[in-house]
Amino acid sequence: MCTVCGCGTPSQDGEKLKDGRRHAHEHDHAHGHSHPHEHDHAHGDHVHSHPHDHDHPHDHEHPHHHAHHHHDHEHGARETHDYGAGLAGVHVPGMSQERIVQIERDILSKNRSYAEDNRGFFARKGVLALNFVSSPGSGKTSLLVRAINDLKARHALAVIEGDQQTSNDAERIRATGARAIQVNTGKGCHLDAHMVGHALETLDVADDSLLFIENVGNLVCPAAFDLGEAHKVVLLSATEGEDKPAKYPDMFAAADLMLLNKSDLLPHLDFDVGACLAHALRVNPNLQTLIVSAKTGEGLEAFYAWIEARAALARQKAQARKAG
């Protein structure tokens, strides 16, 4: 269970996969969640489905847990019900804050173990893995399609596509000639390291290549789940509010690069670029930012230079590892 939003999170227990990664076939959660998985390894279509059946015994020790309220008696309309003010930073009906914290720690601990396995796999092969995150409609797939077309002559490329349903985006990626595998999360609102580990079994990721991971459109849960990637790249489109980094700080705090996409629309929008960048840097002073357009190509050469520098470093580290 994802304690951020209550979505189903697959178990992280299991035996090792090839290359030292783990693959869970039978899952047993101590916290009472039964998650039988049905993995659809349709290698021809490269679709991995992860439906989850949940049996959720609830903790009713605190059936009347109340959120923290900020009261403004002079201005009643400004009253805020802050469900993120508790110990867990989230509210789940019928469950105590302490119980939520424990479940989240268990889930994230297991995810970190799988993420480290994936990270080791990438390091041995000299692969630069980038985790692209954003809200729905920010232009992630359009940006990746353009980037792949621009970079495929210089780099081997592969893509892991995450969506709740359909293989539409993976088909768009494959049309560029790049290898792509679709991971459907069902009711889950994010990819996790276990899902990525499964995808890597089928997806032939070449040495010294680029791996683009397009996460499910969501600015909340993917922030907490390390996939083993080198960097999170967060997209924010000019058609969204400039205060998104302030509203969803965890995502922008977890990212290393922010791409402000759809810059070609800025002349037609009431969007304050300066305010947006200020919000982002207030959340994460180390965040690098670029203004880009997947449609016109504005700013993409700077983005490609950012990728090239980090891909070269990944290759150098892998070569040094082999030589040592």
Coordinates of C-alpha atoms in Angstrom, one line a residue:
M1 CA 0.0 0.0 0.0
C2 CA 1.3 3.5 -0.9
T3 CA 0.7 5.5 2.3
V4 CA 0.9 8.7 0.3
C5 CA -2.3 8.1 -1.7
G6 CA -3.5 4.6 -0.7
C7 CA -2.7 2.9 -4.0
G8 CA -1.5 -0.6 -4.3
T9 CA 2.2 -1.1 -3.9
P10 CA 3.7 -4.5 -4.9
S11 CA 5.6 -6.5 -2.4
Q12 CA 9.4 -6.2 -2.6
D13 CA 10.3 -9.7 -1.2
G14 CA 11.7 -12.4 -3.4
E15 CA 14.7 -14.2 -4.8
K16 CA 17.5 -12.7 -6.9
L17 CA 17.1 -12.1 -10.6
K18 CA 19.9 -12.3 -13.1
D19 CA 22.6 -9.6 -12.6
G20 CA 21.9 -9.8 -8.9
R21 CA 18.5 -8.2 -8.9
R22 CA 15.5 -9.8 -7.1
H23 CA 12.3 -11.1 -8.5
A24 CA 9.3 -11.8 -6.3
H25 CA 6.9 -14.5 -7.2
E26 CA 5.2 -15.0 -3.9
H27 CA 4.8 -12.1 -1.5
D28 CA 4.1 -12.2 2.2
H29 CA 3.7 -8.8 3.9
A30 CA 4.0 -8.8 7.7
H31 CA 1.6 -5.8 7.8
G32 CA -1.3 -7.8 6.6
H33 CA -1.5 -6.9 2.9
S34 CA -1.9 -9.8 0.5
H35 CA -0.6 -8.9 -3.0
P36 CA -0.9 -11.8 -5.5
H37 CA 0.7 -10.6 -8.7
E38 CA -0.1 -11.6 -12.2
H39 CA 2.8 -10.7 -14.5
D40 CA 2.1 -10.6 -18.2
H41 CA 5.4 -11.0 -19.9
A42 CA 4.1 -10.7 -23.5
H43 CA 7.5 -10.3 -25.0
G44 CA 6.2 -9.6 -28.5
D45 CA 4.2 -6.6 -27.3
H46 CA 6.5 -5.8 -24.3
V47 CA 3.6 -5.2 -21.9
H48 CA 4.0 -5.9 -18.2
S49 CA 0.8 -5.8 -16.3
H50 CA 0.8 -5.5 -12.5
P51 CA -2.7 -6.0 -11.3
H52 CA -3.0 -6.2 -7.5
D53 CA -5.6 -7.9 -5.4
H54 CA -5.8 -6.4 -2.0
D55 CA -7.0 -7.7 1.3
H56 CA -6.7 -4.8 3.7
P57 CA -7.4 -5.5 7.4
H58 CA -7.7 -2.1 8.9
D59 CA -6.2 -0.8 12.0
H60 CA -9.2 0.7 14.0
E61 CA -7.4 1.6 17.1
H62 CA -8.0 5.2 16.4
P63 CA -11.3 5.3 14.4
H64 CA -11.8 9.0 15.1
H65 CA -8.4 10.3 14.2
H66 CA -8.8 14.0 13.3
A67 CA -6.7 16.1 11.1
H68 CA -5.0 19.2 12.3
H69 CA -7.0 22.3 11.6
H70 CA -5.8 25.8 11.2
H71 CA -8.6 28.1 12.4
D72 CA -9.0 31.7 11.4
H73 CA -12.1 32.8 13.4
E74 CA -12.1 36.3 11.9
H75 CA -11.9 34.9 8.4
G76 CA -13.7 31.6 8.5
A77 CA -13.4 31.1 4.7
R78 CA -9.6 30.8 5.1
E79 CA -9.8 27.8 7.4
T80 CA -7.5 25.0 6.4
H81 CA -7.9 21.3 7.1
D82 CA -4.3 20.2 7.0
Y83 CA -4.1 16.4 6.7
G84 CA -0.3 16.5 6.2
A85 CA 0.5 18.0 9.6
G86 CA 0.6 14.7 11.4
L87 CA 3.6 12.5 12.1
A88 CA 3.1 10.5 8.8
G89 CA 2.4 13.6 6.7
V90 CA -0.7 11.8 5.4
H91 CA -4.1 10.7 6.6
V92 CA -5.5 7.2 6.0
P93 CA -9.0 6.7 7.5
G94 CA -9.1 4.1 10.3
M95 CA -5.3 4.0 10.7
S96 CA -3.1 5.6 13.3
Q97 CA -0.2 7.9 12.3
E98 CA 2.3 5.5 13.9
R99 CA 0.9 2.6 11.9
I100 CA 1.1 4.6 8.6
V101 CA 4.7 5.5 9.4
Q102 CA 5.7 1.9 10.0
I103 CA 4.1 0.7 6.8
E104 CA 5.7 3.4 4.8
R105 CA 9.1 2.6 6.3
D106 CA 8.7 -1.1 5.4
I107 CA 7.7 -0.4 1.8
L108 CA 10.3 2.2 1.2
S109 CA 13.0 0.1 2.8
K110 CA 12.2 -2.8 0.4
N111 CA 12.0 -0.5 -2.5
R112 CA 15.5 1.0 -1.7
S113 CA 16.9 -2.5 -1.8
Y114 CA 15.6 -3.1 -5.3
A115 CA 16.7 0.3 -6.3
E116 CA 20.2 -0.5 -5.3
D117 CA 20.1 -3.7 -7.3
N118 CA 19.0 -1.7 -10.4
R119 CA 21.7 1.0 -9.7
G120 CA 24.4 -1.7 -9.6
F121 CA 23.1 -3.1 -12.9
F122 CA 23.3 0.3 -14.5
A123 CA 26.7 1.0 -13.1
R124 CA 28.2 -2.2 -14.4
K125 CA 26.9 -1.6 -17.8
G126 CA 27.7 2.2 -18.0
V127 CA 24.0 3.0 -18.5
L128 CA 22.7 6.5 -17.7
A129 CA 19.2 6.0 -16.4
L130 CA 16.9 9.1 -16.1
N131 CA 13.5 9.0 -14.4
F132 CA 11.1 11.5 -16.0
V133 CA 8.3 12.7 -13.7
S134 CA 5.5 15.2 -14.1
S135 CA 1.8 15.7 -13.9
P136 CA -0.3 14.3 -16.7
G137 CA -0.2 16.3 -19.9
S138 CA 3.1 18.1 -19.3
G139 CA 4.5 16.7 -22.6
K140 CA 6.8 13.9 -21.3
T141 CA 6.2 11.6 -24.2
S142 CA 6.5 14.3 -26.8
L143 CA 9.7 15.4 -25.3
L144 CA 11.1 11.9 -25.2
V145 CA 10.1 11.2 -28.8
R146 CA 11.9 14.4 -30.0
A147 CA 15.0 13.6 -27.8
I148 CA 15.2 10.1 -29.1
N149 CA 15.1 11.2 -32.7
D150 CA 17.8 13.8 -32.0
L151 CA 20.1 11.5 -30.0
K152 CA 19.7 8.0 -31.5
A153 CA 22.5 8.5 -34.0
R154 CA 24.9 9.1 -31.1
H155 CA 23.5 6.8 -28.4
A156 CA 21.9 3.4 -28.0
L157 CA 18.5 4.1 -26.3
A158 CA 15.9 2.2 -24.5
V159 CA 12.7 3.3 -22.7
I160 CA 10.5 2.0 -19.9
E161 CA 7.0 3.5 -20.2
G162 CA 4.8 3.7 -17.1
D163 CA 1.1 4.2 -17.3
Q164 CA -1.9 2.9 -15.4
Q165 CA -3.4 1.4 -18.6
T166 CA -2.8 1.2 -22.4
S167 CA 0.5 0.9 -24.4
N168 CA -0.1 4.1 -26.4
D169 CA 3.0 5.9 -25.2
A170 CA 5.3 2.8 -25.7
E171 CA 4.0 2.6 -29.3
R172 CA 4.8 6.2 -29.9
I173 CA 8.3 5.6 -28.6
R174 CA 8.8 2.4 -30.7
A175 CA 7.9 4.4 -33.8
T176 CA 11.2 6.2 -33.4
G177 CA 13.1 2.9 -33.6
A178 CA 14.0 2.8 -30.0
R179 CA 13.3 -0.3 -27.8
A180 CA 10.5 0.3 -25.4
I181 CA 8.6 -1.8 -22.8
Q182 CA 5.3 -0.8 -21.3
V183 CA 4.6 -1.3 -17.6
N184 CA 1.0 -0.9 -16.7
T185 CA 0.5 -0.2 -13.0
G186 CA -3.3 -0.7 -12.8
K187 CA -4.5 1.3 -9.9
G188 CA -1.0 2.1 -8.8
C189 CA 0.0 5.7 -9.4
H190 CA 3.8 5.3 -9.8
L191 CA 6.5 2.9 -10.9
D192 CA 8.7 1.3 -8.2
A193 CA 12.1 -0.3 -8.4
H194 CA 10.6 -3.8 -8.4
M195 CA 8.6 -3.1 -11.6
V196 CA 11.7 -1.6 -13.2
G197 CA 13.7 -4.7 -12.3
H198 CA 11.1 -6.8 -14.1
A199 CA 11.3 -4.6 -17.1
L200 CA 15.0 -4.9 -17.3
E201 CA 14.7 -8.7 -17.6
T202 CA 13.0 -8.3 -21.0
L203 CA 14.4 -5.0 -22.2
D204 CA 17.8 -5.5 -23.7
V205 CA 19.7 -2.5 -22.4
A206 CA 23.0 -2.1 -24.2
D207 CA 26.3 -1.2 -22.5
D208 CA 27.1 2.5 -22.4
S209 CA 23.5 3.4 -23.4
L210 CA 20.7 5.8 -22.3
L211 CA 17.7 4.5 -20.4
F212 CA 14.7 6.8 -20.2
I213 CA 12.1 5.9 -17.6
E214 CA 8.8 7.7 -18.2
N215 CA 6.9 7.5 -14.9
V216 CA 3.2 7.6 -14.4
G217 CA 1.8 11.1 -14.6
N218 CA 1.7 12.2 -10.9
L219 CA 3.6 14.8 -8.9
V220 CA 3.1 13.1 -5.5
C221 CA 4.0 9.4 -5.1
P222 CA 6.9 9.0 -7.6
A223 CA 8.9 11.5 -5.5
A224 CA 9.3 8.9 -2.8
F225 CA 10.2 5.9 -4.9
D226 CA 13.9 5.6 -6.0
L227 CA 14.0 3.4 -9.1
G228 CA 17.8 3.2 -9.2
E229 CA 18.1 6.0 -11.6
A230 CA 21.0 8.5 -11.8
H231 CA 18.7 11.5 -11.8
K232 CA 15.0 12.5 -11.6
V233 CA 14.0 15.0 -14.3
V234 CA 10.8 16.8 -13.5
L235 CA 8.8 18.4 -16.3
L236 CA 6.5 21.4 -15.6
S237 CA 4.6 22.8 -18.6
A238 CA 3.8 26.4 -19.1
T239 CA 0.1 25.5 -19.2
E240 CA 0.3 24.6 -15.5
G241 CA 0.4 27.1 -12.6
E242 CA 3.8 28.6 -11.8
D243 CA 3.3 27.7 -8.2
K244 CA 3.3 23.9 -8.8
P245 CA 6.8 23.6 -7.2
A246 CA 5.4 25.1 -4.0
K247 CA 2.3 23.0 -4.1
Y248 CA 4.2 19.7 -4.7
P249 CA 7.5 20.4 -3.0
D250 CA 8.6 16.8 -2.5
M251 CA 8.9 16.1 -6.3
F252 CA 10.9 19.2 -7.0
A253 CA 13.1 18.6 -4.0
A254 CA 13.8 15.1 -5.3
A255 CA 14.7 16.2 -8.8
D256 CA 18.1 17.3 -10.1
L257 CA 16.8 19.0 -13.2
M258 CA 13.5 20.8 -14.0
L259 CA 12.4 21.3 -17.6
L260 CA 9.9 24.1 -18.1
N261 CA 8.2 22.7 -21.2
K262 CA 5.9 24.3 -23.8
S263 CA 7.8 27.5 -23.9
D264 CA 6.3 28.2 -27.4
L265 CA 3.0 28.9 -25.7
L266 CA 4.4 31.5 -23.2
P267 CA 3.4 34.5 -25.4
H268 CA -0.2 33.3 -25.2
L269 CA -0.3 32.5 -21.5
D270 CA -0.4 34.4 -18.2
F271 CA 2.5 32.5 -16.8
D272 CA 5.2 34.2 -14.7
V273 CA 8.5 32.3 -15.5
G274 CA 10.4 34.2 -12.9
A275 CA 7.9 33.3 -10.2
C276 CA 8.0 29.7 -11.2
L277 CA 11.7 29.4 -11.1
A278 CA 11.8 31.2 -7.7
H279 CA 9.2 28.7 -6.3
A280 CA 11.3 25.8 -7.6
L281 CA 14.6 27.1 -6.2
R282 CA 13.1 27.9 -2.9
V283 CA 12.1 24.2 -2.6
N284 CA 15.4 23.0 -4.0
P285 CA 18.3 25.5 -4.2
N286 CA 20.4 22.9 -6.1
L287 CA 17.8 22.3 -8.8
Q288 CA 19.0 23.0 -12.3
T289 CA 16.4 24.5 -14.6
L290 CA 16.0 24.8 -18.4
I291 CA 13.2 26.4 -20.4
V292 CA 12.4 24.1 -23.4
S293 CA 9.9 23.3 -26.1
A294 CA 9.4 19.8 -27.4
K295 CA 7.5 21.3 -30.3
T296 CA 10.1 24.0 -31.5
G297 CA 13.2 22.5 -30.0
E298 CA 14.0 25.6 -27.9
G299 CA 16.4 24.8 -25.1
L300 CA 16.8 21.1 -26.1
E301 CA 20.5 21.5 -27.1
A302 CA 21.3 22.5 -23.5
F303 CA 19.3 19.5 -22.3
Y304 CA 21.2 17.2 -24.6
A305 CA 24.5 18.7 -23.4
W306 CA 23.4 18.0 -19.8
I307 CA 22.7 14.3 -20.8
E308 CA 25.9 13.9 -22.7
A309 CA 28.0 15.1 -19.7
R310 CA 26.4 12.6 -17.4
A311 CA 26.4 9.7 -19.9
A312 CA 30.2 10.2 -20.4
L313 CA 30.7 10.0 -16.7
A314 CA 28.7 6.8 -16.5
R315 CA 30.8 5.3 -19.2
Q316 CA 34.0 6.3 -17.5
K317 CA 33.0 4.8 -14.2
A318 CA 32.0 1.6 -15.9
Q319 CA 35.3 1.3 -17.7
A320 CA 37.3 2.1 -14.6
R321 CA 35.3 -0.6 -12.8
K322 CA 36.1 -3.2 -15.4
A323 CA 39.8 -2.2 -15.5
G324 CA 40.0 -2.5 -11.7

